[in-house]
XYZ file of C-alpha atoms in Angstrom:
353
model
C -7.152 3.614 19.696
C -6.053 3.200 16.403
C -9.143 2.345 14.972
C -7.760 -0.742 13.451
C -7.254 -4.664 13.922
C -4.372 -6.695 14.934
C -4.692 -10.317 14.914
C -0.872 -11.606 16.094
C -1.647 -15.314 15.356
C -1.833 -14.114 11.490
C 1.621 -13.283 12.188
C 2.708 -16.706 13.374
C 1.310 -18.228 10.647
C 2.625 -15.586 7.931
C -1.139 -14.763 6.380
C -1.131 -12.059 5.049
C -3.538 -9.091 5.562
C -7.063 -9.801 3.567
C -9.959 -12.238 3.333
C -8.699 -15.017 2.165
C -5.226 -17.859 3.068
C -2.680 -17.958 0.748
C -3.695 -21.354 0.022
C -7.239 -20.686 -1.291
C -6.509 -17.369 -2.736
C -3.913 -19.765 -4.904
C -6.749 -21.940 -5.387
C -9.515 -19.072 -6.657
C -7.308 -17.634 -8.639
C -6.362 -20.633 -10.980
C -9.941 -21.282 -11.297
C -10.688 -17.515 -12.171
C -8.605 -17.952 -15.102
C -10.768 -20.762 -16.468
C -14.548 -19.488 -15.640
C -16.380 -16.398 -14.744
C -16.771 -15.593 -10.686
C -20.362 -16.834 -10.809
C -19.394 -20.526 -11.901
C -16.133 -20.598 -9.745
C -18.181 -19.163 -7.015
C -19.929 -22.592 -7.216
C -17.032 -24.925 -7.953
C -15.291 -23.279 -4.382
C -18.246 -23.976 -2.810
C -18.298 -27.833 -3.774
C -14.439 -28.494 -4.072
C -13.556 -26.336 -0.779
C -16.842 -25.669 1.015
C -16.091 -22.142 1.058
C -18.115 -18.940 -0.190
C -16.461 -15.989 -1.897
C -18.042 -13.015 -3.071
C -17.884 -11.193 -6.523
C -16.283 -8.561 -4.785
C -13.434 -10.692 -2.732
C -12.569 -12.534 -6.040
C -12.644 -9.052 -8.103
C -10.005 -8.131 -5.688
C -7.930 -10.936 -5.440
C -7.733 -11.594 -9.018
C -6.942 -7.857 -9.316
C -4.258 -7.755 -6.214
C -2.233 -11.079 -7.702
C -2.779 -10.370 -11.681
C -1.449 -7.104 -11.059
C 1.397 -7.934 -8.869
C 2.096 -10.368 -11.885
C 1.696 -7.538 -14.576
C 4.225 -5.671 -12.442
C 6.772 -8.409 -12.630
C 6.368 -8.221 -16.188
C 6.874 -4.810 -16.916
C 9.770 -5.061 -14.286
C 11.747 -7.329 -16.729
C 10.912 -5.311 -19.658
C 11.756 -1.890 -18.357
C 14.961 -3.535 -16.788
C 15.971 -4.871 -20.633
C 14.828 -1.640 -21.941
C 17.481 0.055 -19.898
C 20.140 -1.717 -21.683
C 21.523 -0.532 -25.076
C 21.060 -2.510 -27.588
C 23.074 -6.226 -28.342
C 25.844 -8.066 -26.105
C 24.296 -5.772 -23.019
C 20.997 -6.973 -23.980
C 22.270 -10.806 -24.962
C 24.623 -10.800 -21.814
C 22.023 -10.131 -19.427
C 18.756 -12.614 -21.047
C 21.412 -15.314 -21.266
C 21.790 -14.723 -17.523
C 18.701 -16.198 -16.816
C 18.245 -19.891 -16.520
C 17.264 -21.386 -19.985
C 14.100 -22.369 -20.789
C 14.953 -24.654 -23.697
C 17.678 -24.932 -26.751
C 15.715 -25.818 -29.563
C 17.611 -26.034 -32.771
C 14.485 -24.442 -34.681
C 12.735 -21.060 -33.000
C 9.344 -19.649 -33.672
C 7.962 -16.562 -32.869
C 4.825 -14.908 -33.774
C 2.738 -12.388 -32.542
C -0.745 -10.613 -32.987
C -4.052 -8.386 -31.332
C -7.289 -9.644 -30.003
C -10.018 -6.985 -29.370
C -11.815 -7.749 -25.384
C -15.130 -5.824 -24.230
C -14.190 -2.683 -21.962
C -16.295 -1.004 -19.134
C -15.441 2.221 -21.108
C -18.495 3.459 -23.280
C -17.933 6.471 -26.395
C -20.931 8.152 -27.399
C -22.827 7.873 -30.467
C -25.848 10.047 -31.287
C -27.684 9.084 -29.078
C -26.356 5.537 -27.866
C -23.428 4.691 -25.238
C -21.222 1.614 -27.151
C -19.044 -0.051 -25.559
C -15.116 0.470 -26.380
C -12.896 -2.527 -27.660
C -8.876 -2.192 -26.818
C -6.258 -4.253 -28.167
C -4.374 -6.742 -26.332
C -0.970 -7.862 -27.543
C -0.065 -10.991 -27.437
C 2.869 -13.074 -28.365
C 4.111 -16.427 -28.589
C 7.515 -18.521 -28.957
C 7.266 -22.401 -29.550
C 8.978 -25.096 -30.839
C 8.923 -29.036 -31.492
C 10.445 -31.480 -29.503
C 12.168 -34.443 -31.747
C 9.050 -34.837 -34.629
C 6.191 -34.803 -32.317
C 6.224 -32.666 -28.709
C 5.220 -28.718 -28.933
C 5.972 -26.533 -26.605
C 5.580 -22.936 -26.635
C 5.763 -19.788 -24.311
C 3.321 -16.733 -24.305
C 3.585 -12.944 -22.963
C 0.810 -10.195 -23.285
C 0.006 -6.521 -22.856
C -1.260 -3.017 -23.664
C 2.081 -1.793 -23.808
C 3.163 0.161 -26.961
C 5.345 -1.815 -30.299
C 7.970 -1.098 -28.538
C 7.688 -2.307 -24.897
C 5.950 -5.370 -26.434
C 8.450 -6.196 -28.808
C 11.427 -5.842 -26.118
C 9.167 -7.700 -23.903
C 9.367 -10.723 -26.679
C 12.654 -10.650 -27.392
C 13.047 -11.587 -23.797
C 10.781 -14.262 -23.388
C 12.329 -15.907 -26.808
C 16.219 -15.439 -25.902
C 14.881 -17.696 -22.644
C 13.567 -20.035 -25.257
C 17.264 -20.357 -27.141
C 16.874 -17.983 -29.404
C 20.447 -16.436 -29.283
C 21.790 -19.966 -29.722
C 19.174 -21.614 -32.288
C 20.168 -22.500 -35.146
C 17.311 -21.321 -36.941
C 14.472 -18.554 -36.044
C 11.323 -18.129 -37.537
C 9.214 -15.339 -37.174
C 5.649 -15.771 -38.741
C 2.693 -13.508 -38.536
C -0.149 -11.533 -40.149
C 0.978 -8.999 -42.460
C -0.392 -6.151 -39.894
C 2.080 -2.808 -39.327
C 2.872 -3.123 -35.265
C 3.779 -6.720 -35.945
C 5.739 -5.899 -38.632
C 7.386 -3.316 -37.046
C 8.299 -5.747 -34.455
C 9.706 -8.555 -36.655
C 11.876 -5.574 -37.820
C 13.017 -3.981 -34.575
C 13.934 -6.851 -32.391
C 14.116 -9.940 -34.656
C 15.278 -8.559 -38.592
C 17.644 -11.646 -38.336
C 15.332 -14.184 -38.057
C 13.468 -15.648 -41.162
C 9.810 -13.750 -41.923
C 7.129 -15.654 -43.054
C 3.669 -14.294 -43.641
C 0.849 -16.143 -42.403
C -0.891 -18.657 -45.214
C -4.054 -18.464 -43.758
C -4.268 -14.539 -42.987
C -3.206 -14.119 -47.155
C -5.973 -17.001 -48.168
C -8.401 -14.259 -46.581
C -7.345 -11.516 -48.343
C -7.776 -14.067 -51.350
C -11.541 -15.407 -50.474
C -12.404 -11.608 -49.927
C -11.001 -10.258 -53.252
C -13.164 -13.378 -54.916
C -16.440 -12.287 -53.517
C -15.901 -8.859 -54.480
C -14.966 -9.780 -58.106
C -17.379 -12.765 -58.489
C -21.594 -12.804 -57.651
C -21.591 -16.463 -58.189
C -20.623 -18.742 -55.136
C -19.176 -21.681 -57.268
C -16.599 -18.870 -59.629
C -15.905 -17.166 -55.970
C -14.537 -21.151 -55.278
C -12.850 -21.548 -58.850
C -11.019 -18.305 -58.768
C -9.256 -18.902 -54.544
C -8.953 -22.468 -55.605
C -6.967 -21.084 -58.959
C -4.996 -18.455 -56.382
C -4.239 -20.746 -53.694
C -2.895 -24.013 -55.656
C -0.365 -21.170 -57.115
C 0.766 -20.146 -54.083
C 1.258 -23.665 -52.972
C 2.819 -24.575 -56.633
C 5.213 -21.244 -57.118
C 4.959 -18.922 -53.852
C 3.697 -15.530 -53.575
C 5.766 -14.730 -56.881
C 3.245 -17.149 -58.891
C -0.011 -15.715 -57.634
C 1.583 -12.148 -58.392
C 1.744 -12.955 -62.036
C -1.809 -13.955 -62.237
C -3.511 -11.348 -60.472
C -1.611 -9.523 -62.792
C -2.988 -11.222 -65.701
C -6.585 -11.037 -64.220
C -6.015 -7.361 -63.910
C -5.239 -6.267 -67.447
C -7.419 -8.743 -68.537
C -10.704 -7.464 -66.628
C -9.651 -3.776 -67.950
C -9.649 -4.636 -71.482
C -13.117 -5.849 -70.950
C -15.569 -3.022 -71.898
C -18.346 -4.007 -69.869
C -19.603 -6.383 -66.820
C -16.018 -6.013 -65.409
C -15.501 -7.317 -62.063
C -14.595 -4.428 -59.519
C -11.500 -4.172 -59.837
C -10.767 -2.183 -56.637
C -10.799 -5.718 -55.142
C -7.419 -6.672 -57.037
C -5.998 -3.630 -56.833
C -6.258 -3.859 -52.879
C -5.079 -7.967 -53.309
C -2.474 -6.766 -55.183
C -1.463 -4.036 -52.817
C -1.191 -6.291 -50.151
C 0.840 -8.832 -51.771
C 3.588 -7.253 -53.733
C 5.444 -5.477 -50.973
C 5.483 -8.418 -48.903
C 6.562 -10.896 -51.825
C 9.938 -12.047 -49.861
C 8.107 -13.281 -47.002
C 5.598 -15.849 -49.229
C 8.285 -18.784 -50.237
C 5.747 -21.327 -49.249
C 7.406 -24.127 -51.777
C 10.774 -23.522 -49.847
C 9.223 -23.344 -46.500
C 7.419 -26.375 -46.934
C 10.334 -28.156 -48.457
C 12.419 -27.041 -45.424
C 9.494 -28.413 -42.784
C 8.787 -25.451 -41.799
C 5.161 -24.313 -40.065
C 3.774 -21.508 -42.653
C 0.082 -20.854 -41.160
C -0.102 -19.073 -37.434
C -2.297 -21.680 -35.572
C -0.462 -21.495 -32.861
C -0.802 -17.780 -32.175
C -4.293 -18.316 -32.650
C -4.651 -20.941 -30.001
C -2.865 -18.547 -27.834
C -5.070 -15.569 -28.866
C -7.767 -18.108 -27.611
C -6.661 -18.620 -24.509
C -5.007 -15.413 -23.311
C -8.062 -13.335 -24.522
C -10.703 -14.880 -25.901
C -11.998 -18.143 -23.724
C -11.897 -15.284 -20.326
C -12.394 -11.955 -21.479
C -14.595 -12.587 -24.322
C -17.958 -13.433 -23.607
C -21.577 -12.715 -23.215
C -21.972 -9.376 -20.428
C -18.077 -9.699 -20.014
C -16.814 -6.235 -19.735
C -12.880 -5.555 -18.580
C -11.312 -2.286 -17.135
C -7.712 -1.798 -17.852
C -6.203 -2.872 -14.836
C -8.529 -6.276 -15.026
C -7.680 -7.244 -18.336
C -4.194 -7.267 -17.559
C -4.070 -8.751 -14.268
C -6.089 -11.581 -15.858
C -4.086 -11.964 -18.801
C -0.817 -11.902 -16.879
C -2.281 -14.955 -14.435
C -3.289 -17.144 -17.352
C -0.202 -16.319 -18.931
C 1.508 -17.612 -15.568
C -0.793 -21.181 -16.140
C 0.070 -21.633 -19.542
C 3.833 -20.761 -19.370
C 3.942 -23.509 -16.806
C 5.213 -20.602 -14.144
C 2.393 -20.519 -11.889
C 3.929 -22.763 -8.941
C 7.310 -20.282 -9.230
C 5.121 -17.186 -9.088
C 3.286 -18.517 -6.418
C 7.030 -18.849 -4.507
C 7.942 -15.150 -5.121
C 4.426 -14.603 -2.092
C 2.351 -12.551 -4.463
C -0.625 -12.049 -2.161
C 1.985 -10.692 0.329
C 3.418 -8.650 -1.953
C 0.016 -7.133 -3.155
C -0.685 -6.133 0.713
C-alpha cells in the first residue's frame, strides 16, 4: 500500500488533483480578486451552492496566482536573455499584436500593501509595508475609447522595466508614431523611462508637481487663504509658461524672502521646491503638451494602482506574504488585461499540481 488515493474517473474527466473542478476553481478565483474570502465565501455559497474554506481558497488563489506570476517572469527572463535592440524588437514583434495605436502611453509607479512580516520597535511588533511595482500602457481609440494594459511585481528596476517594455511593444510601441512616457518624478521610475524607453517623450506628472507645490505653500505660509494665493499664483504659471515660468518665480520668491530681515517664511521649503523642479525642467512643457492633446496628469496609473493593489490588498486586517501578494496581483492583472479566458486555456490548476 502506497498510502495514497487513486480515483481513475478523475482521469476520464481530466480533473486535476485537489479540492476543487476546474470550473469552480475558475469561478473562486475571479471572485477572489474582487472581495476578501469571507464575502466570496458567501457569494459561492448563493451563486453555486457550494462551501469553500479559508484554507482551500488560500490555496487555490496561491496555486493559480503563482502559476500566473511564473508565466510572467517566464517572458521577462526569456527577453532578458536577449541583447539589447533588433534581438529584443524581433522577438516582442513575434507575438500577436495587441493594438497599433498611433499615440503610446506608458507610465509607471509603487503602492505600499500590509505584509505578515513584523520589525521590531522598542517594545512593539509593526507591521512591514513592501512596494509593489506596477505599470501601465494605454491609449485612445478615435477621440473617445481607452484602453490600456497593466503588469506588476517585486522584481528589481530592472526586471520591471524589461518586463514593460514587453507588455508596451505588444501594445505598438515599436511602430507608434508617438510614445509618451509620463510619471512621478521618483528615481526607479526614472531610471526606467531612461533604460528601456529614453526615446519616447517624458512628461512629469502635473498632479504629483502640484503636491510638491501645495506642500512648499504650507510650509512658507500659516494662513490657509495665502497657502491658496501662493499654489494658485504657481500653478496658473505652469499652465501659462511650463515648468520654465514657475522656475523664475520661485526664484524671485527666494531672493525676495532672504532680503527680508525678519518673519521670513522657511525657506527650506523653496529650496526643496526648487530642488525638485530645476533638474527635471525638460519634462514640464505643459503649454506644448496641452497644445499637442496630450494627457499630462497620471490618472490612469492611479486607477491602476487602485485596482492592482489597493481595492484587494489594502484594507482593514489585510495582511499579504510575498508569494500572496503576487499571485493576487498577477490574477487581477489577468482580469483587467482582458487575458483571463486565455490563461484559463494554458490549464493553470493542472499546471499548479
Amino acid at each position: 500500500m502506497t498510502g495514497t488515493y487513486h480515483y481513475p474517473v478523475d482521469d476520464v474527466l481530466d480533473l486535476p488533483p485537489g479540492e476543487v473542478t476546474v470550473s469552480l476553481a475558475r469561478r473562486a478565483v475571479r471572485l477572489a480578486t474582487h472581495m476578501g474570502f469571507s464575502d466570496l465565501q458567501e457569494e459561492l455559497f448563493y451563486q453555486h451552492d457550494v462551501r469553500l474554506s479559508d484554507t482551500v481558497l488560500n490555496r487555490l488563489m496561491q496555486r493559480v496566482g503563482g502559476v500566473a506570476e511564473q508565466d510572467r517572469k517566464s517572458v521577462v527572463e526569456a527577453l532578458r536573455a536577449l541583447p539589447e535592440g533588433v534581438a529584443r524588437e524581433q522577438h516582442a514583434l513575434s507575438k500577436p499584436p495587441i493594438a497599433r495605436p498611433k499615440r503610446l502611453y506608458i507610465s509607471c509607479d509603487g503602492v505600499m500593501y500590509p505584509t505578515r512580516y513584523r520589525q521590531l520597535e522598542g517594545d512593539r511588533k509593526r507591521i512591514i509595508y513592501q512596494e509593489m511595482k506596477c505599470g501601465t500602457v494605454f491609449w485612445q481609440e478615435g477621440n473617445s475609447t481607452w484602453h490600456k494594459r497593466v503588469i506588476s511585481s517585486r522584481d528589481d528596476t530592472q526586471g520591471f522595466g524589461a518586463g514593460l517594455w514587453e507588455l508596451a511593444a505588444r501594445c505598438g510601441m515599436l511602430e507608434a508614431d508617438e510614445v509618451v512616457f509620463i510619471s512621478d518624478g521618483g528615481g526607479w521610475c526614472d531610471t526606467v523611462a531612461r533604460t528601456y524607453f529614453r526615446d519616447a517623450e517624458r512628461i512629469l506628472d502635473w498632479y504629483h508637481l502640484v503636491e510638491y507645490v501645495w506642500e512648499a505653500g504650507r510650509e512658507l505660509y500659516r494662513s490657509e487663504r495665502d497657502v491658496k494665493q501662493w499654489v494658485s499664483r504657481c500653478t496658473g504659471l505652469l499652465r501659462e509658461s511650463s515648468g520654465v515660468g514657475l522656475m523664475r518665480y520661485l526664484e524671485r520668491c527666494r531672493r525676495g524672502h532672504t532680503s527680508r530681515a525678519d518673519g521670513s517664511p522657511k525657506l527650506d521649503a523653496l529650496d526643496s521646491l526648487i530642488a525638485y523642479l530645476h533638474p527635471r525642467l525638460a519634462i514640464t512643457d505643459y503649454v506644448e503638451y496641452r497644445d499637442r492633446g496630450m494627457i499630462i496628469g497620471s490618472g490612469m496609473m492611479e486607477a491602476t494602482c487602485k485596482q492592482l493593489v489597493g481595492q484587494r490588498l489594502k484594507g482593514s486586517g489585510r495582511q499579504w506574504s510575498e508569494a500572496g501578494a503576487l499571485a493576487m496581483t498577477a490574477l487581477i492583472g489577468h482580469r483587467i488585461n482582458r487575458s483571463w479566458d486565455t490563461f484559463w486555456e494554458t490549464r493553470p490548476v493542472h499546471r499548479a499540481a
